[in-house]
Short mmCIF file of C-alpha atoms in Angstrom, two decimals:
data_model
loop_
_atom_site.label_atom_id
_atom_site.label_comp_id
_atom_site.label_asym_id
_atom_site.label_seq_id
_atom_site.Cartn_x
_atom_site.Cartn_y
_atom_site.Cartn_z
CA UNK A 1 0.00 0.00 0.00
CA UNK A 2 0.99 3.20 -0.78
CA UNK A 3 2.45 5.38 2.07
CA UNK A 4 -0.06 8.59 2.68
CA UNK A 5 1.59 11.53 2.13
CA UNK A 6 1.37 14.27 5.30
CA UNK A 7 -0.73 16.94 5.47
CA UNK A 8 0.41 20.33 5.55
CA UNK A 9 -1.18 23.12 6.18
CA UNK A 10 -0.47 26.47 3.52
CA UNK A 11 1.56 29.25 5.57
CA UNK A 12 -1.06 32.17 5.79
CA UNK A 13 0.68 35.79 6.14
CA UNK A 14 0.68 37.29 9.69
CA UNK A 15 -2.31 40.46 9.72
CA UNK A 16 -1.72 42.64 12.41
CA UNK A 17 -4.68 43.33 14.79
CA UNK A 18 -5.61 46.51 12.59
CA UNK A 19 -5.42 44.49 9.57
CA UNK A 20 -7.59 41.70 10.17
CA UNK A 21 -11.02 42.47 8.17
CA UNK A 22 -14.78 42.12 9.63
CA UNK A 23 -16.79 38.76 8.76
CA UNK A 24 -19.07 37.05 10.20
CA UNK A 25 -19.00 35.87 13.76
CA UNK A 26 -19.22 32.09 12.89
CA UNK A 27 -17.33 32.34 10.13
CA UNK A 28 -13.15 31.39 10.43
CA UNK A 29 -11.17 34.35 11.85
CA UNK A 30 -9.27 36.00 8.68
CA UNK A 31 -6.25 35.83 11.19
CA UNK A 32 -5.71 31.70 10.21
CA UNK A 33 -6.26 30.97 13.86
CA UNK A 34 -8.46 28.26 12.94
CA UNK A 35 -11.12 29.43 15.13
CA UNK A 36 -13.96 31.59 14.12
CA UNK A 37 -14.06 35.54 14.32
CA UNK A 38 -16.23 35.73 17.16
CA UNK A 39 -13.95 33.47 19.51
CA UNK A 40 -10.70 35.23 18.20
CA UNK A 41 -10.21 38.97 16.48
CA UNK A 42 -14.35 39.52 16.52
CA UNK A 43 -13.87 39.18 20.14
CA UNK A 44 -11.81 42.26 20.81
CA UNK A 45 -13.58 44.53 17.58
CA UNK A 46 -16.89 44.28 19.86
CA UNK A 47 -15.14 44.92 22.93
CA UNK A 48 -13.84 47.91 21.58
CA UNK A 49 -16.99 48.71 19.70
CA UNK A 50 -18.86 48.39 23.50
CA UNK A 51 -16.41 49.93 25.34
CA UNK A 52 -17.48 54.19 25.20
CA UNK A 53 -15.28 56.41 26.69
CA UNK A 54 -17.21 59.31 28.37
CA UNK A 55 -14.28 62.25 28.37
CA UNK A 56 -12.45 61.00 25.05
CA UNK A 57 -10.76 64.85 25.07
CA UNK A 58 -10.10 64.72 28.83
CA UNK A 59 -6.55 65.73 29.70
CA UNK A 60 -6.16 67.63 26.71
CA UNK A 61 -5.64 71.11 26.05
CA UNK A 62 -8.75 72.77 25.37
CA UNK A 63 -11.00 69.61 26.41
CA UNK A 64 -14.16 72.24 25.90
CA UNK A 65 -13.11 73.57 22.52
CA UNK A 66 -12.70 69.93 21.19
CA UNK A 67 -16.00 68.93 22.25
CA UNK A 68 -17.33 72.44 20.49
CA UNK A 69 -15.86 70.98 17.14
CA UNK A 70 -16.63 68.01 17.38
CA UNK A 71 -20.35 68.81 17.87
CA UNK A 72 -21.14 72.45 17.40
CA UNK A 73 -19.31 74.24 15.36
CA UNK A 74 -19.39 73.68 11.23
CA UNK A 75 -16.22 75.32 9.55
CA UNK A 76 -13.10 76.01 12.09
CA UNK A 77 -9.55 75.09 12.38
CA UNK A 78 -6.79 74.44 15.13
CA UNK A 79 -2.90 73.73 14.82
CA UNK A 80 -1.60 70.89 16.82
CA UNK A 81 1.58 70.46 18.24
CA UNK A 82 3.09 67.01 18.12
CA UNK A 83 4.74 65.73 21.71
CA UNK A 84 7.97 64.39 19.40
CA UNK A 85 7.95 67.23 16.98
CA UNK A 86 6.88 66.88 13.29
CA UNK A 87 8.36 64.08 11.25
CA UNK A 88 10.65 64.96 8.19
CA UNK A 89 8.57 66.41 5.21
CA UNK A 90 5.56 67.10 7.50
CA UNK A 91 5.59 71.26 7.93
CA UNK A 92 2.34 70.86 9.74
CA UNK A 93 -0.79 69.11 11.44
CA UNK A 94 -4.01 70.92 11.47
CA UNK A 95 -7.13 69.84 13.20
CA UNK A 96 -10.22 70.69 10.73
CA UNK A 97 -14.03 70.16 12.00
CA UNK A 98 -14.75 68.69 8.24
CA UNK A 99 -13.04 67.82 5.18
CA UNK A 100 -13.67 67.13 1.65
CA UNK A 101 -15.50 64.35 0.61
CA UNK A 102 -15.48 63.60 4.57
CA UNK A 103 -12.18 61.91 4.77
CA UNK A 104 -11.05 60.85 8.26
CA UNK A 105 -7.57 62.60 7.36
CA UNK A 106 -5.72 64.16 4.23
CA UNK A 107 -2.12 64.48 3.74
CA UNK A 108 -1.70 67.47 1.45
CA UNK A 109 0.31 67.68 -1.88
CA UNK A 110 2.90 70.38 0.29
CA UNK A 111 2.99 67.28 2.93
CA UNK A 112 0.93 68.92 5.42
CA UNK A 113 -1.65 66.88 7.65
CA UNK A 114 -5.11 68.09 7.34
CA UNK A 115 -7.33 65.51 10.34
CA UNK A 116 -10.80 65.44 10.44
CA UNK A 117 -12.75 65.72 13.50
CA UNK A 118 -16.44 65.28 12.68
CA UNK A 119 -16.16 61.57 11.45
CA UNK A 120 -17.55 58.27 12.15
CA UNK A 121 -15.46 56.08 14.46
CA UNK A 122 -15.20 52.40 14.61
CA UNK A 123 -14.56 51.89 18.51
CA UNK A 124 -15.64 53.65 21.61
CA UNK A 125 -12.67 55.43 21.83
CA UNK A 126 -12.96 59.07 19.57
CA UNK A 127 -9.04 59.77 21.08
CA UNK A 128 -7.51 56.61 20.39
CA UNK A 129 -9.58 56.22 16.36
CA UNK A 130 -7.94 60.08 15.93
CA UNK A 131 -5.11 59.04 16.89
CA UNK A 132 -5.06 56.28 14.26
CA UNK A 133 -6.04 58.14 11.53
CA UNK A 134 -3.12 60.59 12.64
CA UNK A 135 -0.52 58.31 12.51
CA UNK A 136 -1.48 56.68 9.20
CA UNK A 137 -1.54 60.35 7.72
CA UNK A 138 1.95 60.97 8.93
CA UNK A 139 3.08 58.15 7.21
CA UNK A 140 0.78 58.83 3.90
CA UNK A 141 2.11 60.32 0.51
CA UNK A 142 1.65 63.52 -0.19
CA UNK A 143 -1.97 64.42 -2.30
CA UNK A 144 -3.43 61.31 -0.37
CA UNK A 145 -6.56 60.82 1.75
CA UNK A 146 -6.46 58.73 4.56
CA UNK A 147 -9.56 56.23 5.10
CA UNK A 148 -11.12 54.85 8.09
CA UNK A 149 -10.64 51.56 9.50
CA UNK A 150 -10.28 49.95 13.46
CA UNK A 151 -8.29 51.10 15.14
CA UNK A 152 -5.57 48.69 17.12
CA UNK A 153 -7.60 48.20 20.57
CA UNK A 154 -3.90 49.05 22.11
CA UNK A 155 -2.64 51.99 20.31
CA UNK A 156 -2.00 55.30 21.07
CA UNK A 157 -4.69 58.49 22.03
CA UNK A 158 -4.19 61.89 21.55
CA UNK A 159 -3.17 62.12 24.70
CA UNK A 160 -0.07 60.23 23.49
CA UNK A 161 0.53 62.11 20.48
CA UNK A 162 0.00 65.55 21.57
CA UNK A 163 2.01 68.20 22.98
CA UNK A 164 -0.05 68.50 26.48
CA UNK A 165 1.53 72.04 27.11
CA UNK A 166 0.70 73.39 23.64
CA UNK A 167 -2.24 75.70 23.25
CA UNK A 168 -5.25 74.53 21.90
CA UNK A 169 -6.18 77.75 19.45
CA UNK A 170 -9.60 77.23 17.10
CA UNK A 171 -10.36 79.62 14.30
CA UNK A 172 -13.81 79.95 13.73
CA UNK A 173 -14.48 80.13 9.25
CA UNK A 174 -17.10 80.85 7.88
CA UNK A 175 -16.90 78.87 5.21
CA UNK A 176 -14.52 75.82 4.06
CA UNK A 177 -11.93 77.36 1.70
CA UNK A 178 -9.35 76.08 4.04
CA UNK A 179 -9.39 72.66 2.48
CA UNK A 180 -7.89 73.63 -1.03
CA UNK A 181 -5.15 76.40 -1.11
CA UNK A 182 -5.90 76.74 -4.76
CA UNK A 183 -9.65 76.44 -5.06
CA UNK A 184 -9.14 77.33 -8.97
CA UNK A 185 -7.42 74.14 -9.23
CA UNK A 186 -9.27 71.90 -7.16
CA UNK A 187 -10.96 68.40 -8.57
CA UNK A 188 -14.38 68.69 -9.40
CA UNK A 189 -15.71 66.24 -6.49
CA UNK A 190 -13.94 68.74 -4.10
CA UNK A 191 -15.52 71.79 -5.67
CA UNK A 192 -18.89 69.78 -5.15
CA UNK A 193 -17.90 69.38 -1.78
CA UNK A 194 -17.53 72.28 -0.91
CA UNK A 195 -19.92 74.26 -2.12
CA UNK A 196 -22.58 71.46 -0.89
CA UNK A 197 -20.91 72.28 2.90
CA UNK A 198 -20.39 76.16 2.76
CA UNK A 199 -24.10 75.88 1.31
CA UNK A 200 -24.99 74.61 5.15
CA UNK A 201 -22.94 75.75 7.11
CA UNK A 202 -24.35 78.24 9.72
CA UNK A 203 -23.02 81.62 11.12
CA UNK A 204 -20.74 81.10 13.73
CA UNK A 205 -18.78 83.02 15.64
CA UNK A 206 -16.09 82.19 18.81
CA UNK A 207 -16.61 84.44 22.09
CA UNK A 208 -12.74 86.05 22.87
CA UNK A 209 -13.99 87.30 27.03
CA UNK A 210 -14.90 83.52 28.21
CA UNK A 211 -13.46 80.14 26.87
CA UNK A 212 -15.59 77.91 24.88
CA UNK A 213 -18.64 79.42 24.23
CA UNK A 214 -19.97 79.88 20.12
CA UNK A 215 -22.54 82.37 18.97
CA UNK A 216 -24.62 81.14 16.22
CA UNK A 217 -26.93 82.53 14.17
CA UNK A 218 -30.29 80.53 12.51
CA UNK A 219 -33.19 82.09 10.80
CA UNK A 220 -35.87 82.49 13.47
CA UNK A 221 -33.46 83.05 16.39
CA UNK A 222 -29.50 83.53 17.57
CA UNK A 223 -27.80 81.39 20.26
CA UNK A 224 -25.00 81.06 22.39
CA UNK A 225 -23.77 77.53 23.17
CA UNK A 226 -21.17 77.22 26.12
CA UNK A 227 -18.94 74.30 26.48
CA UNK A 228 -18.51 74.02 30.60
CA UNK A 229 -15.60 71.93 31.82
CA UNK A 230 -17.69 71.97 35.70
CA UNK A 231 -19.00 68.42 36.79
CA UNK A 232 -22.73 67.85 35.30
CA UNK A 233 -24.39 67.72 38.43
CA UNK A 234 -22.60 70.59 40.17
CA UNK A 235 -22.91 72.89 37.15
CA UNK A 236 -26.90 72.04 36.72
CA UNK A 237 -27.19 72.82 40.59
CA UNK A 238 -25.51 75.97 40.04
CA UNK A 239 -27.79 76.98 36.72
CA UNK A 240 -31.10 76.38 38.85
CA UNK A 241 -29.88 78.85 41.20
CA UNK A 242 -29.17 81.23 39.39
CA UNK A 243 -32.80 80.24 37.09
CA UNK A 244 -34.55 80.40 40.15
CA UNK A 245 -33.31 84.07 41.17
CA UNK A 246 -33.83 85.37 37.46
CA UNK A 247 -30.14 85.66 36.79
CA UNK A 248 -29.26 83.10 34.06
CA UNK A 249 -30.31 85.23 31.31
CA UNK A 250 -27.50 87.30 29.24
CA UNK A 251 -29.37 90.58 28.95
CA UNK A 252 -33.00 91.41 27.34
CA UNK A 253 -34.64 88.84 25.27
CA UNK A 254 -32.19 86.33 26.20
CA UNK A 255 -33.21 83.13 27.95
CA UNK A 256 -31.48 79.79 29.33
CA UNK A 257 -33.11 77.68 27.37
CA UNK A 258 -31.55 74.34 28.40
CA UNK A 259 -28.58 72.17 27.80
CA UNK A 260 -26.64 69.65 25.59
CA UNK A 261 -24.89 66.67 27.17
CA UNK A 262 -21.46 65.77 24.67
CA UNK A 263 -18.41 63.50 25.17
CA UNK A 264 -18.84 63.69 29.34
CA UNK A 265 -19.27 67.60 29.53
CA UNK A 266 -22.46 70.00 29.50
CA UNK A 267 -23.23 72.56 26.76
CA UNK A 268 -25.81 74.93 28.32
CA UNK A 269 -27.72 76.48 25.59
CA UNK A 270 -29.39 80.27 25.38
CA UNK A 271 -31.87 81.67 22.90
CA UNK A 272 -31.24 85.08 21.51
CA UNK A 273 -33.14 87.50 19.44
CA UNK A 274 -32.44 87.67 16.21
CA UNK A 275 -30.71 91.08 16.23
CA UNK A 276 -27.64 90.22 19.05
CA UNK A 277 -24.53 89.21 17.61
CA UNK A 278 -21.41 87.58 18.98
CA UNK A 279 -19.89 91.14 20.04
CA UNK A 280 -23.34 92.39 21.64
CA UNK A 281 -23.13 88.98 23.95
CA UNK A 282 -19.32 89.74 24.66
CA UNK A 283 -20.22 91.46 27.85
CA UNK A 284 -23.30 90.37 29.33
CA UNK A 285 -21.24 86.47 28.98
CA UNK A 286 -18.36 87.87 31.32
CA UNK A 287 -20.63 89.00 33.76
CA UNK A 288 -22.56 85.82 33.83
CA UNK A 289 -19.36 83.97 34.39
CA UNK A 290 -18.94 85.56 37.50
CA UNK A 291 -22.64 84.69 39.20
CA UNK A 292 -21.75 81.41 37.75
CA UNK A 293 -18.73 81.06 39.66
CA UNK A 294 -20.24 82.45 42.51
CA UNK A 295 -23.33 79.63 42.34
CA UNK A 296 -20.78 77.35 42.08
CA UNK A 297 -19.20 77.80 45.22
CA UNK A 298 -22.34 77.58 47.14
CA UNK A 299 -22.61 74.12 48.85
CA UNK A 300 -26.05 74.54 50.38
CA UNK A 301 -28.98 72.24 49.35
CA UNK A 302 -31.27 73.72 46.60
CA UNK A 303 -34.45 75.56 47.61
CA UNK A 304 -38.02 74.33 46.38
CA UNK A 305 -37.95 77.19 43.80
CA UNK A 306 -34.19 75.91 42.91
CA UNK A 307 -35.17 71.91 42.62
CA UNK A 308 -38.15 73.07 40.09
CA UNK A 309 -35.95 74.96 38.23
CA UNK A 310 -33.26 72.06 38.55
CA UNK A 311 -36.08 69.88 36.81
CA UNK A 312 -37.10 72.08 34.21
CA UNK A 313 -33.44 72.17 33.13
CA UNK A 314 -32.55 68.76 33.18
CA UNK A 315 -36.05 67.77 31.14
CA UNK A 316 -35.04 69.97 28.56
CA UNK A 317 -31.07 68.45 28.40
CA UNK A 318 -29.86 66.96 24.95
CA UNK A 319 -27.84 64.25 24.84
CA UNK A 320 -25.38 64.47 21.52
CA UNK A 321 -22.92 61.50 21.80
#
């Protein structure tokens, strides 16, 4: 009888975490583990997926401002400042609420880093995808886009990437002519692009007296949306009281309206007639920073008057992510 001959299995290449694609759960792992997705890499991708990080900005310069871009604010800008410095051929990394086409990332034809902050993310983590999509546009060739994927479960946030002392500096656009430094020149699917988002984007304007808080302007009505860095349930305490006294306003026709709840933080929101602008609210938002600060510091329990006006606030709270 003829000897059988052994089996041998074929040598599959090595995928890195990052690399290995989505199937099905009871379908083999891509990884040539021999065991299927959802007992090997699928494990991990809905761990991640599961797994939502409240503060994803916390611990980074201008925690408020990056949840304002992220969620409030259409057309702005920030430089960022690399922890290691900026690799060779790289003259800089800019932070843009949207880009053309709405690609995660785009390494520029001058080898500049254009990252995208109003994306959809594949894990609970908005620091650690960013971070991702960073890296791989650091490494990209210039005049390329960088595309989503999963991000390694352990690889690097912000936090790990950026210069923690740096300032964190937006500049409020009002439109998106930021993304093409020759806008004669651009590709017709970027032209598209951007005259579809400058054709939506709303009025918008950055407060300079008090940090984090955006004017914006709508057809029936302004408002003034303030990014607070104070714990939810202190800061809400603090708004009843000063709801309850008839002092939240910011001047005539104004009114506390309510609040937005985004990436662990609270946005309080005010109405404002059509007719007030950023600079009119300049003044009036100083000098409700400083009852603010003042409620803040008071550690007695609410009033009746204050818990109604507590309740009122919290029924009418948003939340955005």
């Amino acid at each position: 009888m003829a000897k059988k001959r052994p089996q041998t299995k074929a040598e599959r290449p090595q995928l890195s975490d990052a690399e290995v694609p989505v199937v099905g759960a009871r379908e083999p792992c891509p990884c040539g583990s021999g065991r299927r997705y959802k007992a090997c890499h699928g494990r991990a991708a809905a761990h991640a997926a599961t797994e939502l990080v409240q503060r994803p900005f916390e611990g980074l310069p201008g925690e408020c401002d990056w949840v304002a871009l992220r969620e409030l604010v259409p057309a702005a800008t920030a430089e960022l400042t690399l922890k290691d410095g900026l690799p060779e051929g790289v003259p800089s990394v800019t932070l843009a609420t949207v880009l053309p086409m709405a690609w995660p990332a785009l390494r520029r034809d001058d080898g500049s880093v254009l990252l995208g902050l109003q994306n959809d993310t594949a894990s609970g983590d908005l620091s650690r995808d960013l971070a991702d999509i960073l890296q791989r546009a650091l490494q990209a060739g210039p005049g390329t886009p960088v595309q989503g994927r999963r991000a390694p479960s352990g690889g690097p946030r912000l936090q790990d990437l950026l210069d923690l002392d740096a300032p964190f500096e937006p500049v409020v656009h009002s439109g998106f002519e930021f993304w093409v430094p020759d806008a004669e020149n651009a590709t017709p699917e970027v032209t598209a692009s951007l005259e579809r988002a400058n054709a939506a984007a709303i009025p918008t304007a950055k407060l300079t007296g008090v940090d984090a808080a955006y004017w914006c302007q709508t057809p029936e009505k302004n408002h003034l949306r303030w990014v607070m860095p104070h714990p939810e349930e202190q800061l809400l305490d603090a708004l009843a009281r000063l709801h309850a006294a008839g002092r939240s306003s910011l001047g005539e026709g104004t009114r506390l309206v309510g609040s937005f709840r985004a990436h662990g933080l609270t946005v309080p929101v005010w109405d404002l007639p059509g007719g007030v602008s950023a600079e009119d609210v300049e003044k009036p938002a100083a000098e409700f920073a400083e009852r603010l600060a003042a409620a803040l510091a008071v550690g007695e329990p609410l009033t009746a008057d204050e818990r109604r006006a507590r309740g009122g606030l919290t029924n009418r709270q948003v939340t955005l992510s």
